[in-house]
Short mmCIF file of C-alpha atoms in Angstrom, two decimals:
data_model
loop_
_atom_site.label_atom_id
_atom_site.label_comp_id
_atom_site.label_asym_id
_atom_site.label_seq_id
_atom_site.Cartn_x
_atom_site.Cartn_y
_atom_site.Cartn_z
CA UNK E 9 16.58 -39.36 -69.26
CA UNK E 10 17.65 -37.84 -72.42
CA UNK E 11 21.26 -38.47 -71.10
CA UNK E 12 21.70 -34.41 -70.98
CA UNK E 13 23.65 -33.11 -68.27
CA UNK E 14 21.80 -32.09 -65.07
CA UNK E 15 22.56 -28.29 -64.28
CA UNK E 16 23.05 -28.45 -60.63
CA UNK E 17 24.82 -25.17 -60.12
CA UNK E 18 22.66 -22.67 -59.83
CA UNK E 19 20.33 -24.54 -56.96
CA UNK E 20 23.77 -24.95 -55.53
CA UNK E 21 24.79 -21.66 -55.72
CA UNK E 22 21.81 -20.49 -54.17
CA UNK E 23 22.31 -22.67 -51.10
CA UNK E 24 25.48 -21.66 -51.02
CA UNK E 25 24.05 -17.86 -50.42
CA UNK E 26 21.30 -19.17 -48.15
CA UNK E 27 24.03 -20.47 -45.82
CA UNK E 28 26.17 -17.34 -46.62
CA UNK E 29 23.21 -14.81 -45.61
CA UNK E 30 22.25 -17.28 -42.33
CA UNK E 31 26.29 -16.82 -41.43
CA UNK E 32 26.44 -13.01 -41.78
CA UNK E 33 22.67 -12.73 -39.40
CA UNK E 34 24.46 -14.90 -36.78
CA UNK E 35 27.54 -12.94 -36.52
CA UNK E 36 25.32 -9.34 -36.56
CA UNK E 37 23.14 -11.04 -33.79
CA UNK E 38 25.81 -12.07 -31.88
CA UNK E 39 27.62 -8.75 -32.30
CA UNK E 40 24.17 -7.33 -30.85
CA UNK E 41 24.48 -9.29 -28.26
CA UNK E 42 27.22 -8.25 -27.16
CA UNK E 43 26.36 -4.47 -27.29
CA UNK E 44 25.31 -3.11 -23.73
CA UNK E 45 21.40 -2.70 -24.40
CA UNK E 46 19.71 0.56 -24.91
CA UNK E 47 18.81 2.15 -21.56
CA UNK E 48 14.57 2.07 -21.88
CA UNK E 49 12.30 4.47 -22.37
CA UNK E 50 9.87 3.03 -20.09
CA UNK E 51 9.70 2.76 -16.75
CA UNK E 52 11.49 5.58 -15.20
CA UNK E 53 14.75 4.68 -13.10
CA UNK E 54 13.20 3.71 -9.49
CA UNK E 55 15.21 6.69 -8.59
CA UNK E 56 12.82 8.87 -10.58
CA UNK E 57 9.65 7.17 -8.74
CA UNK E 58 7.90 9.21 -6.23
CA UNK E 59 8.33 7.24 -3.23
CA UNK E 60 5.18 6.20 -1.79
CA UNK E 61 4.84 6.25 2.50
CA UNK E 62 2.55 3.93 3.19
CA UNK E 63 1.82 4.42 7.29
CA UNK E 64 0.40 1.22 9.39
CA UNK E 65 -1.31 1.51 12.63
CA UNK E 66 -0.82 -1.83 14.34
CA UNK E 67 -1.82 -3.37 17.97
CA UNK E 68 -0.35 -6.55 19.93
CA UNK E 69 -3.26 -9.19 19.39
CA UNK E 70 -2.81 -12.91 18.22
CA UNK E 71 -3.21 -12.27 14.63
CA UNK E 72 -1.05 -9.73 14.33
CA UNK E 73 2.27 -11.45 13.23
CA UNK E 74 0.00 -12.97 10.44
CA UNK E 75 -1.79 -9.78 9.18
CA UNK E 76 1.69 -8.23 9.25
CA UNK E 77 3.59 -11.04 7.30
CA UNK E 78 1.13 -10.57 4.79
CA UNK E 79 0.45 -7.07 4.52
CA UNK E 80 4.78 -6.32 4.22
CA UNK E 81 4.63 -9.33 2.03
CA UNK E 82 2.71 -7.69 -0.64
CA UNK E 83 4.51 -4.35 0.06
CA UNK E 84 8.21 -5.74 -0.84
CA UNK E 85 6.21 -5.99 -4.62
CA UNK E 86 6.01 -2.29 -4.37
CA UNK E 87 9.01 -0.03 -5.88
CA UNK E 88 10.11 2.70 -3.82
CA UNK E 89 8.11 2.27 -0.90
CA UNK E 90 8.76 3.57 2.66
CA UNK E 91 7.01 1.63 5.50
CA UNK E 92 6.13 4.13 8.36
CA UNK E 93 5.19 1.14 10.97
CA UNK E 94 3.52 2.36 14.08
CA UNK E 95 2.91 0.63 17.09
CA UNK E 96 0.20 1.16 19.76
CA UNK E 97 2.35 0.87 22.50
CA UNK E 98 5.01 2.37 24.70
CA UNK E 99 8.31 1.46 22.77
CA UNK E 100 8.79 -0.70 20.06
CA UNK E 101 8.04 -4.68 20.81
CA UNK E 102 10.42 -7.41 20.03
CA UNK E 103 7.82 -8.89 17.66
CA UNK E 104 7.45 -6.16 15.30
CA UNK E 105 11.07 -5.15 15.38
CA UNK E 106 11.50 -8.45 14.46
CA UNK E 107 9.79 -8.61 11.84
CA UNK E 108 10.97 -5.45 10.24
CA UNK E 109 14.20 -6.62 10.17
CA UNK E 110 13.50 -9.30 8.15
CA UNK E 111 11.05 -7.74 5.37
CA UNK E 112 13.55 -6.42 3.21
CA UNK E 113 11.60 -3.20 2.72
CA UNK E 114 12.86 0.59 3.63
CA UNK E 115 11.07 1.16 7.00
CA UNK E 116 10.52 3.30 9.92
CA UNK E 117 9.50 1.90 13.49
CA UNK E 118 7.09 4.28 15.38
CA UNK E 119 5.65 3.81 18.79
CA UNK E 120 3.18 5.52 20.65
CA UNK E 121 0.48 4.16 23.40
CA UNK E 122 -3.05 5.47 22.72
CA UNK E 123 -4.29 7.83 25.79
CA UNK E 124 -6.47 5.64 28.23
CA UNK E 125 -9.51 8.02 27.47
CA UNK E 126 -9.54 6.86 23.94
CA UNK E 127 -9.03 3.01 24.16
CA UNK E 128 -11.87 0.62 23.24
CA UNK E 129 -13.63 -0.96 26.81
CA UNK E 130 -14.06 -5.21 26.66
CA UNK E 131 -16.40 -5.81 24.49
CA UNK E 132 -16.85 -2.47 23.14
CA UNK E 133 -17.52 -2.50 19.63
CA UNK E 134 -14.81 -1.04 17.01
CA UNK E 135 -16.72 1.76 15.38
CA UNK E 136 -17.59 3.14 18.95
CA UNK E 137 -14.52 5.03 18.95
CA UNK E 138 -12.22 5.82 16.16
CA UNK E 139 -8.55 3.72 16.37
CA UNK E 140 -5.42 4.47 15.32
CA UNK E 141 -5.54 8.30 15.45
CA UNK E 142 -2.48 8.76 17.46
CA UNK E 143 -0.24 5.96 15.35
CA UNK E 144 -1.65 8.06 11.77
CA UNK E 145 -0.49 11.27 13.73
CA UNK E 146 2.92 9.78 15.10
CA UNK E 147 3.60 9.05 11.35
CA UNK E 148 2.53 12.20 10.01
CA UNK E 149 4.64 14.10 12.87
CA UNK E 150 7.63 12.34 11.70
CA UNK E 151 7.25 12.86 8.49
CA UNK E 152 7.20 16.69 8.85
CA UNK E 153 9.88 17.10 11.37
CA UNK E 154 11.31 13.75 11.99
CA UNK E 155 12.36 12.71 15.47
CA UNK E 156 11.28 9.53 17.37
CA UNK E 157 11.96 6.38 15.67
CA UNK E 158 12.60 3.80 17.68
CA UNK E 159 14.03 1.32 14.37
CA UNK E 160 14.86 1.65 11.10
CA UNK E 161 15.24 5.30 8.85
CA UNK E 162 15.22 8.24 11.54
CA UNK E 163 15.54 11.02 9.06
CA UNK E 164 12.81 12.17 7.28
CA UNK E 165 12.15 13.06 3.80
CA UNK E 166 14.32 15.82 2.97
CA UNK E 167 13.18 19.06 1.84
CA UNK E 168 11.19 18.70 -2.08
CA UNK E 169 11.26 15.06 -2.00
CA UNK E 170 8.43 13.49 -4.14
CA UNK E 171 6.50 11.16 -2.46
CA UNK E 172 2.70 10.34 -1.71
CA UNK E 173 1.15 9.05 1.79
CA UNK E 174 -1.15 5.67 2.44
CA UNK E 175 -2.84 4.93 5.78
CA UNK E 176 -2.85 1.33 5.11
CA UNK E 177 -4.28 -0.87 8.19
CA UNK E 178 -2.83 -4.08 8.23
CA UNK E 179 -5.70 -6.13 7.88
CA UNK E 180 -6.96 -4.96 4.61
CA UNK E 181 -6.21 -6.66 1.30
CA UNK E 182 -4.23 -4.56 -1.19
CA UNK E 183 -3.52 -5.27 -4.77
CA UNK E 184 0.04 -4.22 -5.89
CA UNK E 185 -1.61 -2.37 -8.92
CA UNK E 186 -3.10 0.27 -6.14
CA UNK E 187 -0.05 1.49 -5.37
CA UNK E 188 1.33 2.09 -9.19
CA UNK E 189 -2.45 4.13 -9.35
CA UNK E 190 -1.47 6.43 -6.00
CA UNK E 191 2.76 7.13 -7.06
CA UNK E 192 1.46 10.69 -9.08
CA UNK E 193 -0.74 11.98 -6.96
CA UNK E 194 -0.78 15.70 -7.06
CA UNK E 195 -3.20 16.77 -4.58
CA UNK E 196 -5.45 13.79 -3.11
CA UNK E 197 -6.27 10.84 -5.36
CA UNK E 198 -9.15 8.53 -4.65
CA UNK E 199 -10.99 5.04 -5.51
CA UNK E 200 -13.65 2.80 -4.45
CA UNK E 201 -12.55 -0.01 -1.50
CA UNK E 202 -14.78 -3.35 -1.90
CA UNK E 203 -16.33 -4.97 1.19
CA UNK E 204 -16.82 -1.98 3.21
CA UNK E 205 -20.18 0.24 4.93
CA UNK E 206 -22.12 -2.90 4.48
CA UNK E 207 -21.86 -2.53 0.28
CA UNK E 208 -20.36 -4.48 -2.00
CA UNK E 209 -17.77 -1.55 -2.26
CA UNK E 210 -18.03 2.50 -1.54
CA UNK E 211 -16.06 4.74 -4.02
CA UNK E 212 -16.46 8.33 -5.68
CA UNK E 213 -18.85 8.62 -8.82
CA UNK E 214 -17.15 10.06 -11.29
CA UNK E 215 -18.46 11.95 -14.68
CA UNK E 216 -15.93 13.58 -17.33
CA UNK E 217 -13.16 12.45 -15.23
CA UNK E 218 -14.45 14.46 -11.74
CA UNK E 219 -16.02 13.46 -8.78
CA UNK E 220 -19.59 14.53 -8.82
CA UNK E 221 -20.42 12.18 -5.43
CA UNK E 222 -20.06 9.22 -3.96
CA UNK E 223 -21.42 5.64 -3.84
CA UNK E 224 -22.26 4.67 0.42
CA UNK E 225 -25.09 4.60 2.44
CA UNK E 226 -23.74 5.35 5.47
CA UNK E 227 -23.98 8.67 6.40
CA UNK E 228 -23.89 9.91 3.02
CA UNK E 229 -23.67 13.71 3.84
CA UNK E 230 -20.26 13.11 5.56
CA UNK E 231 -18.16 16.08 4.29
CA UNK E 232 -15.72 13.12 2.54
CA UNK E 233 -18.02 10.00 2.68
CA UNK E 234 -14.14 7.55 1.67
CA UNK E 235 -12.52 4.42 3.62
CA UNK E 236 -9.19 5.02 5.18
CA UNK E 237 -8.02 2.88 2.50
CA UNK E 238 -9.44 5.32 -0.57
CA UNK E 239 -7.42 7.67 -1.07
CA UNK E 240 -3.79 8.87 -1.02
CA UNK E 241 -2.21 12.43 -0.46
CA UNK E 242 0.78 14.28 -1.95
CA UNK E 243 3.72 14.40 0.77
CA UNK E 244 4.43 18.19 -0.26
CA UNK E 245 0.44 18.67 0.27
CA UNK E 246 1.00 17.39 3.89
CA UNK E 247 4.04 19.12 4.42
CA UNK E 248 2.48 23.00 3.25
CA UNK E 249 -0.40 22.19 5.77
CA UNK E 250 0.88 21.21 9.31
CA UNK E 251 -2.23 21.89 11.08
CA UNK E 252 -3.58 18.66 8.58
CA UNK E 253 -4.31 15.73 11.15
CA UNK E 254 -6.59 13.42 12.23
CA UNK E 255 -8.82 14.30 14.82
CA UNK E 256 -9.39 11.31 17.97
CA UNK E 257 -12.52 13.85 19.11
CA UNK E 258 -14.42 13.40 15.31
CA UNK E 259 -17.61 11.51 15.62
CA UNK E 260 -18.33 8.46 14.03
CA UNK E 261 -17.45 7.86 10.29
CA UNK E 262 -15.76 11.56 10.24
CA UNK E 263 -12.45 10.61 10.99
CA UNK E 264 -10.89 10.67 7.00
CA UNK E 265 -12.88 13.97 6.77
CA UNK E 266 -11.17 15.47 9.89
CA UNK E 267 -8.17 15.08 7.79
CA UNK E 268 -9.12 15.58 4.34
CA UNK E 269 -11.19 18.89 4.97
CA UNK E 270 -7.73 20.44 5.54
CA UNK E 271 -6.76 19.21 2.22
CA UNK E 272 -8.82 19.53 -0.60
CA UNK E 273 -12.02 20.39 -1.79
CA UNK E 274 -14.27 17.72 -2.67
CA UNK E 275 -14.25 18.51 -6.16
CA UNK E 276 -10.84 18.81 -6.60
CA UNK E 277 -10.06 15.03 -5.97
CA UNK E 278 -8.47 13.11 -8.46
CA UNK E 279 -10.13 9.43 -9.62
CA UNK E 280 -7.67 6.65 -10.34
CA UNK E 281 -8.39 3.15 -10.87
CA UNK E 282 -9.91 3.85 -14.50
CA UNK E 283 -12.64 6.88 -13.33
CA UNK E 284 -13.07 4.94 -9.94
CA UNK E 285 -14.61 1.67 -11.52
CA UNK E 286 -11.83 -1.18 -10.67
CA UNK E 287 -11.66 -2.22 -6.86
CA UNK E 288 -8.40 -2.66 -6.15
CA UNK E 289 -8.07 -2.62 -2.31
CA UNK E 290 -10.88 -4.75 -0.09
CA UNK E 291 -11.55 -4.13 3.70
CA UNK E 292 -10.87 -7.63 4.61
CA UNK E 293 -11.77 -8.77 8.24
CA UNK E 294 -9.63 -11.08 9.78
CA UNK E 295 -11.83 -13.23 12.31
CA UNK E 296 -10.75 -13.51 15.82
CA UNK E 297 -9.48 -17.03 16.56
CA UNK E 298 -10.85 -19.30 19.74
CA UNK E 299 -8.37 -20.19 22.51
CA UNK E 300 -10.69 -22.54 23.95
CA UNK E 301 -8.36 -25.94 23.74
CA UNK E 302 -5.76 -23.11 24.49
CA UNK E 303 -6.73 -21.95 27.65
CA UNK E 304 -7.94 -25.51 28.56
CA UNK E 305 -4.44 -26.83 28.38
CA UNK E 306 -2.93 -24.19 30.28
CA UNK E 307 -4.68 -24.65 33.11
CA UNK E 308 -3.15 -28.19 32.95
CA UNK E 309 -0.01 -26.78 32.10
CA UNK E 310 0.51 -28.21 29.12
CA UNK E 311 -0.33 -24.80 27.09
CA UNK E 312 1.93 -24.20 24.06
CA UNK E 313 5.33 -23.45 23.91
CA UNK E 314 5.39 -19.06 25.10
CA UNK E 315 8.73 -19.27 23.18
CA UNK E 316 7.65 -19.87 20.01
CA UNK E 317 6.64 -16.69 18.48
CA UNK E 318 2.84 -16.52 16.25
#
């Protein structure tokens, strides 16, 4: 060392700052903190979301607790949703009430018993004749003119509500993004379904963002060749054409077109789910389960507890 002094100030000095600068951030960020944050641009208030119907056709069968757990499971995802729940029977069952009550979501209960004429025979096959028709129609009544709810919201949409209608079954799979794709409909939206007319999936074929045709190969000259679950319609659309319903006398495959021909022209459907090329809804089958041990044990009597609700 040459024994001069060492200048330690100005590294010093400049700490000093560096803590001084670190002091004044901490007190601006906590000042931000406190200040109520800035209302978002993005998403819209719920309040500002079209609300989206979706209408379920359901039957008394053993898996139908299960199918429905799951299927209002995956609706209480959905913002601003109105479940139009309607049963195949003559009033509302203690099952399904049930389990409305407990879902959390904004719901209507529906009943109505399908006409004996129309009901599948044992061992009939499901496409023989179409099911469901009368539930669709309960919900659509209601919808127009109210009346009839056996549970939950009686009234129905008031007068220039925004909304959009879904015939969801409840065994089909549904991604929640689906719904976010249907919420602006303006006339009648559509995409593909996966696992459905014995194809990998069925959907429109779009070019320059219009439907030029469709993807099946069933029936391809059906006036609207789509899967109940493909497509979604405007409430006010619904509401301006009251003669719009589905018909239990269409044949086979034609009951979507029964509807949908009162609707819209083919070419005037609108493709989500990026131009139609994202599945986003599949026609899951759930398999029938075997009461073999069941019924074995019952006629020991030692069948399971009828208390105990599944």
């Amino acid at each position: 060392s040459s024994g001069q002094p060492c200048d330690c100030l100005p590294p010093l000095r400049a700490a000093a700052e560096q803590l001084r600068q670190k002091d004044l951030r901490i007190s601006q960020l906590q000042a931000d903190l406190r200040r109520p944050p800035p209302a978002p641009a993005q998403p819209p208030e719920p309040e500002a979301l079209p609300t989206i119907y979706v209408v379920t056709p359901t039957y008394a069968r053993l898996v139908q607790k299960a199918e429905l757990v799951r299927l209002s499971q995956t609706l209480s995802l959905v913002p601003r949703l109105h479940w139009l729940l309607v049963e195949d029977a003559e009033g509302p069952t203690p099952l399904v009430s049930g389990l409305l009550a407990a879902s959390g979501l904004l719901f209507t209960h529906l009943a109505v018993l399908t006409p004996k004429a129309q009901r599948l025979r044992e061992g009939e096959p499901g496409w023989v004749r179409p099911r469901g028709v009368e539930q669709r129609n309960r919900a659509l009544d209601w919808l127009r003119s109210g009346g009839g709810a056996v549970g939950g919201e009686k009234d129905p949409p008031p007068p220039g509500t925004r909304g959009v209608v879904y015939f969801a079954d409840d065994d089909n799979t549904y991604s929640r993004e689906l719904f976010e794709e249907m919420r602006w409909t303006r006339g009648v939206s559509v995409w593909p379904v996966g696992l459905v007319g014995g194809l990998r999936f069925e959907g429109p074929r779009v070019q320059d963002g219009r439907v030029v045709g469709f993807h099946t190969a069933w029936e391809p000259n059906r006036p609207f060749p789509v899967d109940m679950a493909g497509f979604a319609v405007a409430l006010p659309l619904l509401l301006a054409k009251p003669s719009a319903r589905f018909d239990a006398a269409a044949p086979r495959g034609h009951l979507e077109s029964s509807l949908l021909s009162h609707l819209v022209d083919p070419k005037d459907l609108e493709p989500r789910a990026a131009n139609c090329t994202r599945v986003l809804v599949w026609h899951t089958r759930t398999e029938k389960p075997k009461m073999k041990q069941e019924e074995q044990l019952q006629r020991q009597g030692r069948g399971s507890d009828p208390a105990v609700e599944v």
